[in-house]
Short mmCIF file of N, CA and C in Angstrom, two decimals:
data_model
loop_
_atom_site.label_atom_id
_atom_site.label_comp_id
_atom_site.label_asym_id
_atom_site.label_seq_id
_atom_site.Cartn_x
_atom_site.Cartn_y
_atom_site.Cartn_z
N MET A 14 -7.14 9.32 -11.35
CA MET A 14 -7.40 8.85 -10.02
C MET A 14 -6.14 8.26 -9.39
N ALA A 15 -5.38 7.49 -10.19
CA ALA A 15 -4.17 6.86 -9.66
C ALA A 15 -3.14 7.91 -9.25
N GLU A 16 -2.97 8.95 -10.04
CA GLU A 16 -2.00 9.99 -9.69
C GLU A 16 -2.40 10.72 -8.42
N VAL A 17 -3.68 11.01 -8.26
CA VAL A 17 -4.16 11.69 -7.06
C VAL A 17 -3.94 10.82 -5.83
N ASP A 18 -4.18 9.53 -5.95
CA ASP A 18 -4.00 8.59 -4.84
C ASP A 18 -2.54 8.24 -4.60
N GLY A 19 -1.67 8.58 -5.54
CA GLY A 19 -0.27 8.21 -5.41
C GLY A 19 0.01 6.79 -5.83
N ALA A 20 -0.90 6.19 -6.58
CA ALA A 20 -0.74 4.80 -7.02
C ALA A 20 0.02 4.76 -8.34
N THR A 21 1.29 5.11 -8.29
CA THR A 21 2.11 5.18 -9.49
C THR A 21 3.34 4.28 -9.39
N ALA A 22 3.38 3.37 -8.45
CA ALA A 22 4.53 2.48 -8.27
C ALA A 22 4.58 1.44 -9.38
N ALA A 23 5.77 0.94 -9.62
CA ALA A 23 5.95 -0.14 -10.61
C ALA A 23 5.45 -1.45 -10.01
N PRO A 24 4.89 -2.35 -10.83
CA PRO A 24 4.43 -3.64 -10.31
C PRO A 24 5.58 -4.45 -9.73
N ARG A 25 5.23 -5.39 -8.86
CA ARG A 25 6.23 -6.30 -8.29
C ARG A 25 6.82 -7.16 -9.40
N PRO A 26 8.03 -7.70 -9.19
CA PRO A 26 8.62 -8.59 -10.19
C PRO A 26 7.81 -9.87 -10.36
N ASP A 27 8.05 -10.55 -11.46
CA ASP A 27 7.35 -11.80 -11.77
C ASP A 27 7.62 -12.82 -10.66
N PRO A 28 6.57 -13.37 -10.02
CA PRO A 28 6.79 -14.33 -8.93
C PRO A 28 7.43 -15.64 -9.38
N ASP A 29 7.40 -15.93 -10.68
CA ASP A 29 8.00 -17.17 -11.18
C ASP A 29 9.51 -17.03 -11.37
N ASP A 30 10.04 -15.82 -11.28
CA ASP A 30 11.47 -15.60 -11.41
C ASP A 30 12.16 -16.09 -10.14
N ALA A 31 13.06 -17.04 -10.26
CA ALA A 31 13.70 -17.64 -9.10
C ALA A 31 14.94 -16.89 -8.62
N SER A 32 15.31 -15.80 -9.30
CA SER A 32 16.48 -15.04 -8.87
C SER A 32 16.16 -14.27 -7.59
N TRP A 33 17.21 -13.81 -6.90
CA TRP A 33 17.05 -13.08 -5.64
C TRP A 33 16.26 -11.79 -5.88
N ILE A 34 15.28 -11.57 -5.04
CA ILE A 34 14.46 -10.37 -5.14
C ILE A 34 14.79 -9.49 -3.95
N LYS A 35 15.34 -8.33 -4.23
CA LYS A 35 15.70 -7.38 -3.18
C LYS A 35 14.43 -6.70 -2.69
N PRO A 36 14.28 -6.49 -1.38
CA PRO A 36 13.09 -5.80 -0.89
C PRO A 36 12.97 -4.42 -1.54
N PRO A 37 11.77 -4.00 -1.91
CA PRO A 37 11.62 -2.71 -2.58
C PRO A 37 11.98 -1.55 -1.65
N THR A 38 12.68 -0.58 -2.21
CA THR A 38 13.04 0.62 -1.46
C THR A 38 12.63 1.85 -2.26
N CYS A 39 12.45 2.95 -1.57
CA CYS A 39 12.08 4.21 -2.19
C CYS A 39 13.32 4.80 -2.87
N PRO A 40 13.23 5.20 -4.15
CA PRO A 40 14.39 5.78 -4.81
C PRO A 40 14.75 7.17 -4.27
N THR A 41 13.82 7.83 -3.60
CA THR A 41 14.07 9.16 -3.08
C THR A 41 14.74 9.14 -1.72
N CYS A 42 14.21 8.33 -0.79
CA CYS A 42 14.73 8.35 0.58
C CYS A 42 15.46 7.07 0.98
N GLY A 43 15.32 6.01 0.20
CA GLY A 43 16.01 4.76 0.49
C GLY A 43 15.32 3.88 1.52
N ALA A 44 14.16 4.28 2.04
CA ALA A 44 13.44 3.49 3.03
C ALA A 44 12.75 2.30 2.37
N MET A 45 12.57 1.23 3.14
CA MET A 45 11.83 0.08 2.63
C MET A 45 10.36 0.44 2.47
N VAL A 46 9.74 -0.04 1.41
CA VAL A 46 8.33 0.21 1.15
C VAL A 46 7.64 -1.12 0.88
N ARG A 47 6.33 -1.09 0.98
CA ARG A 47 5.49 -2.25 0.67
C ARG A 47 4.74 -1.89 -0.61
N VAL A 48 5.06 -2.55 -1.71
CA VAL A 48 4.40 -2.27 -2.99
C VAL A 48 3.23 -3.23 -3.12
N CYS A 49 2.02 -2.66 -3.24
CA CYS A 49 0.80 -3.47 -3.28
C CYS A 49 -0.06 -3.09 -4.48
N PRO A 50 -0.76 -4.07 -5.05
CA PRO A 50 -1.71 -3.73 -6.11
C PRO A 50 -2.92 -3.04 -5.48
N THR A 51 -3.54 -2.15 -6.24
CA THR A 51 -4.76 -1.48 -5.77
C THR A 51 -5.98 -2.20 -6.32
N ASN A 52 -7.13 -1.77 -5.89
CA ASN A 52 -8.37 -2.37 -6.38
C ASN A 52 -8.75 -1.85 -7.76
N TYR A 53 -7.93 -0.97 -8.36
CA TYR A 53 -8.21 -0.50 -9.72
C TYR A 53 -7.00 -0.69 -10.63
N ASP A 54 -6.31 -1.82 -10.47
CA ASP A 54 -5.24 -2.27 -11.36
C ASP A 54 -4.06 -1.33 -11.47
N ARG A 55 -3.70 -0.68 -10.40
CA ARG A 55 -2.49 0.12 -10.30
C ARG A 55 -1.70 -0.39 -9.10
N TRP A 56 -0.52 0.14 -8.88
CA TRP A 56 0.34 -0.27 -7.77
C TRP A 56 0.68 0.94 -6.93
N VAL A 57 0.74 0.76 -5.62
CA VAL A 57 1.03 1.87 -4.71
C VAL A 57 2.13 1.46 -3.73
N SER A 58 2.98 2.44 -3.41
CA SER A 58 4.02 2.22 -2.40
C SER A 58 3.46 2.64 -1.05
N LEU A 59 3.41 1.70 -0.12
CA LEU A 59 2.88 1.97 1.21
C LEU A 59 3.99 1.86 2.25
N ALA A 60 3.78 2.48 3.38
CA ALA A 60 4.70 2.35 4.50
C ALA A 60 4.65 0.91 5.00
N THR A 61 5.67 0.51 5.72
CA THR A 61 5.73 -0.86 6.22
C THR A 61 5.09 -1.01 7.60
N VAL A 62 4.56 0.08 8.14
CA VAL A 62 3.91 0.05 9.46
C VAL A 62 2.50 0.59 9.35
N GLU A 63 1.66 0.18 10.29
CA GLU A 63 0.31 0.74 10.40
C GLU A 63 0.36 1.84 11.46
N LEU A 64 -0.46 2.87 11.27
CA LEU A 64 -0.57 3.97 12.22
C LEU A 64 -2.03 4.21 12.54
N PRO A 65 -2.33 4.83 13.70
CA PRO A 65 -3.73 5.17 13.99
C PRO A 65 -4.22 6.20 12.96
N ALA A 66 -5.47 6.10 12.59
CA ALA A 66 -6.05 6.99 11.58
C ALA A 66 -5.89 8.46 11.96
N LYS A 67 -5.90 8.79 13.25
CA LYS A 67 -5.78 10.19 13.66
C LYS A 67 -4.42 10.78 13.30
N ASP A 68 -3.39 9.93 13.09
CA ASP A 68 -2.05 10.39 12.76
C ASP A 68 -1.77 10.43 11.26
N VAL A 69 -2.73 9.99 10.45
CA VAL A 69 -2.54 9.93 9.00
C VAL A 69 -3.57 10.84 8.33
N PRO A 70 -3.12 11.85 7.57
CA PRO A 70 -4.08 12.71 6.86
C PRO A 70 -4.95 11.88 5.90
N GLU A 71 -6.16 12.29 5.69
CA GLU A 71 -7.15 11.55 4.91
C GLU A 71 -6.65 11.14 3.52
N PRO A 72 -5.93 11.97 2.76
CA PRO A 72 -5.51 11.52 1.41
C PRO A 72 -4.50 10.39 1.40
N PHE A 73 -3.90 10.07 2.53
CA PHE A 73 -2.84 9.05 2.57
C PHE A 73 -3.27 7.76 3.24
N ARG A 74 -4.53 7.59 3.57
CA ARG A 74 -5.01 6.40 4.29
C ARG A 74 -5.34 5.25 3.34
N TRP A 75 -4.77 4.08 3.63
CA TRP A 75 -5.04 2.87 2.86
C TRP A 75 -5.33 1.73 3.82
N ARG A 76 -6.05 0.74 3.32
CA ARG A 76 -6.26 -0.52 4.04
C ARG A 76 -5.82 -1.65 3.14
N LEU A 77 -5.32 -2.71 3.75
CA LEU A 77 -4.96 -3.91 3.00
C LEU A 77 -6.08 -4.93 3.18
N THR A 78 -6.61 -5.39 2.07
CA THR A 78 -7.75 -6.30 2.07
C THR A 78 -7.37 -7.60 1.40
N LYS A 79 -7.73 -8.71 2.02
CA LYS A 79 -7.47 -10.03 1.43
C LYS A 79 -8.48 -10.28 0.32
N LEU A 80 -7.99 -10.82 -0.79
CA LEU A 80 -8.89 -11.20 -1.87
C LEU A 80 -9.68 -12.43 -1.46
N PRO A 81 -10.97 -12.44 -1.76
CA PRO A 81 -11.74 -13.64 -1.41
C PRO A 81 -11.30 -14.83 -2.25
N ALA A 82 -11.19 -15.96 -1.60
CA ALA A 82 -10.79 -17.18 -2.29
C ALA A 82 -11.50 -18.36 -1.65
N ARG A 83 -11.53 -19.44 -2.34
CA ARG A 83 -12.16 -20.64 -1.79
C ARG A 83 -11.22 -21.37 -0.85
N SER A 84 -9.96 -21.02 -0.91
CA SER A 84 -8.96 -21.66 -0.06
C SER A 84 -8.79 -20.85 1.23
N PRO A 85 -8.50 -21.50 2.35
CA PRO A 85 -8.26 -20.76 3.59
C PRO A 85 -6.91 -20.04 3.59
N ILE A 86 -6.06 -20.32 2.57
CA ILE A 86 -4.76 -19.66 2.45
C ILE A 86 -4.94 -18.37 1.67
N VAL A 87 -4.38 -17.29 2.22
CA VAL A 87 -4.49 -15.99 1.55
C VAL A 87 -3.70 -16.03 0.25
N THR A 88 -4.37 -15.71 -0.86
CA THR A 88 -3.69 -15.75 -2.15
C THR A 88 -3.06 -14.41 -2.50
N ASP A 89 -3.67 -13.32 -2.14
CA ASP A 89 -3.09 -12.01 -2.41
C ASP A 89 -3.80 -10.96 -1.58
N ILE A 90 -3.16 -9.82 -1.49
CA ILE A 90 -3.69 -8.70 -0.73
C ILE A 90 -3.77 -7.50 -1.66
N VAL A 91 -4.83 -6.72 -1.53
CA VAL A 91 -5.06 -5.55 -2.36
C VAL A 91 -5.16 -4.33 -1.46
N ALA A 92 -4.55 -3.22 -1.91
CA ALA A 92 -4.64 -1.95 -1.17
C ALA A 92 -5.89 -1.20 -1.62
N VAL A 93 -6.66 -0.73 -0.65
CA VAL A 93 -7.90 0.00 -0.93
C VAL A 93 -7.83 1.33 -0.20
N ARG A 94 -8.07 2.43 -0.91
CA ARG A 94 -8.07 3.75 -0.28
C ARG A 94 -9.24 3.87 0.66
N VAL A 95 -9.02 4.47 1.82
CA VAL A 95 -10.08 4.68 2.81
C VAL A 95 -10.84 5.91 2.38
N ARG A 96 -12.10 5.72 1.97
CA ARG A 96 -12.94 6.82 1.50
C ARG A 96 -14.34 6.63 2.03
N GLY A 97 -15.12 7.68 1.93
CA GLY A 97 -16.52 7.58 2.32
C GLY A 97 -16.71 7.69 3.81
N VAL A 98 -16.57 6.58 4.51
CA VAL A 98 -16.75 6.55 5.95
C VAL A 98 -15.38 6.67 6.60
N ASP A 99 -15.18 7.72 7.40
CA ASP A 99 -13.89 7.91 8.07
C ASP A 99 -13.70 6.85 9.15
N PRO A 100 -12.48 6.35 9.28
CA PRO A 100 -12.22 5.37 10.34
C PRO A 100 -12.22 6.07 11.71
N LEU A 101 -12.38 5.28 12.76
CA LEU A 101 -12.27 5.82 14.11
C LEU A 101 -10.84 6.32 14.32
N PRO A 102 -10.63 7.31 15.18
CA PRO A 102 -9.28 7.86 15.37
C PRO A 102 -8.21 6.84 15.73
N GLY A 103 -8.55 5.81 16.47
CA GLY A 103 -7.56 4.81 16.86
C GLY A 103 -7.46 3.63 15.93
N GLU A 104 -8.30 3.58 14.91
CA GLU A 104 -8.30 2.45 13.98
C GLU A 104 -7.03 2.46 13.13
N PRO A 105 -6.37 1.31 12.99
CA PRO A 105 -5.12 1.29 12.21
C PRO A 105 -5.36 1.40 10.71
N VAL A 106 -4.54 2.21 10.06
CA VAL A 106 -4.53 2.34 8.60
C VAL A 106 -3.07 2.26 8.16
N VAL A 107 -2.87 1.97 6.89
CA VAL A 107 -1.52 1.93 6.34
C VAL A 107 -1.32 3.23 5.57
N PRO A 108 -0.36 4.05 5.97
CA PRO A 108 -0.13 5.30 5.25
C PRO A 108 0.60 5.08 3.93
N ALA A 109 0.30 5.92 2.96
CA ALA A 109 1.06 5.90 1.71
C ALA A 109 2.49 6.31 2.03
N HIS A 110 3.45 5.72 1.37
CA HIS A 110 4.85 6.04 1.66
C HIS A 110 5.16 7.51 1.39
N ARG A 111 4.51 8.10 0.40
CA ARG A 111 4.83 9.49 0.05
C ARG A 111 4.54 10.44 1.23
N MET A 112 3.69 10.05 2.18
CA MET A 112 3.47 10.87 3.35
C MET A 112 4.69 10.86 4.26
N MET A 113 5.39 9.73 4.31
CA MET A 113 6.51 9.58 5.22
C MET A 113 7.87 9.77 4.54
N CYS A 114 7.89 10.00 3.24
CA CYS A 114 9.12 10.10 2.48
C CYS A 114 9.87 11.41 2.77
N VAL A 115 11.10 11.26 3.23
CA VAL A 115 11.96 12.41 3.48
C VAL A 115 13.22 12.21 2.65
N PRO A 116 13.44 13.06 1.64
CA PRO A 116 14.63 12.88 0.80
C PRO A 116 15.92 12.94 1.62
N GLU A 117 16.90 12.14 1.21
CA GLU A 117 18.18 12.10 1.92
C GLU A 117 18.94 13.39 1.71
#
């Protein structure tokens, strides 16, 4: 399932590490990516922008969901594949980076 969804990214570095953390980039095209955990314990590279659902093919649509917590401060965000009910054409989704990746 992870390979089909493209959820094959490496996990983010340890948050307790105080050394400088370089923003993640794609090794193929060099573009900045947003690496997020999925709802099934894998990591996916997403684009850094949201696009209308009509501009993103169905296999590449993701949503970012806040984890429920007792605190009003967001503790983490999880990427969830858009499946089942299609979003409205103008509804924003986050495309998988592999859709936008153009090798240099």
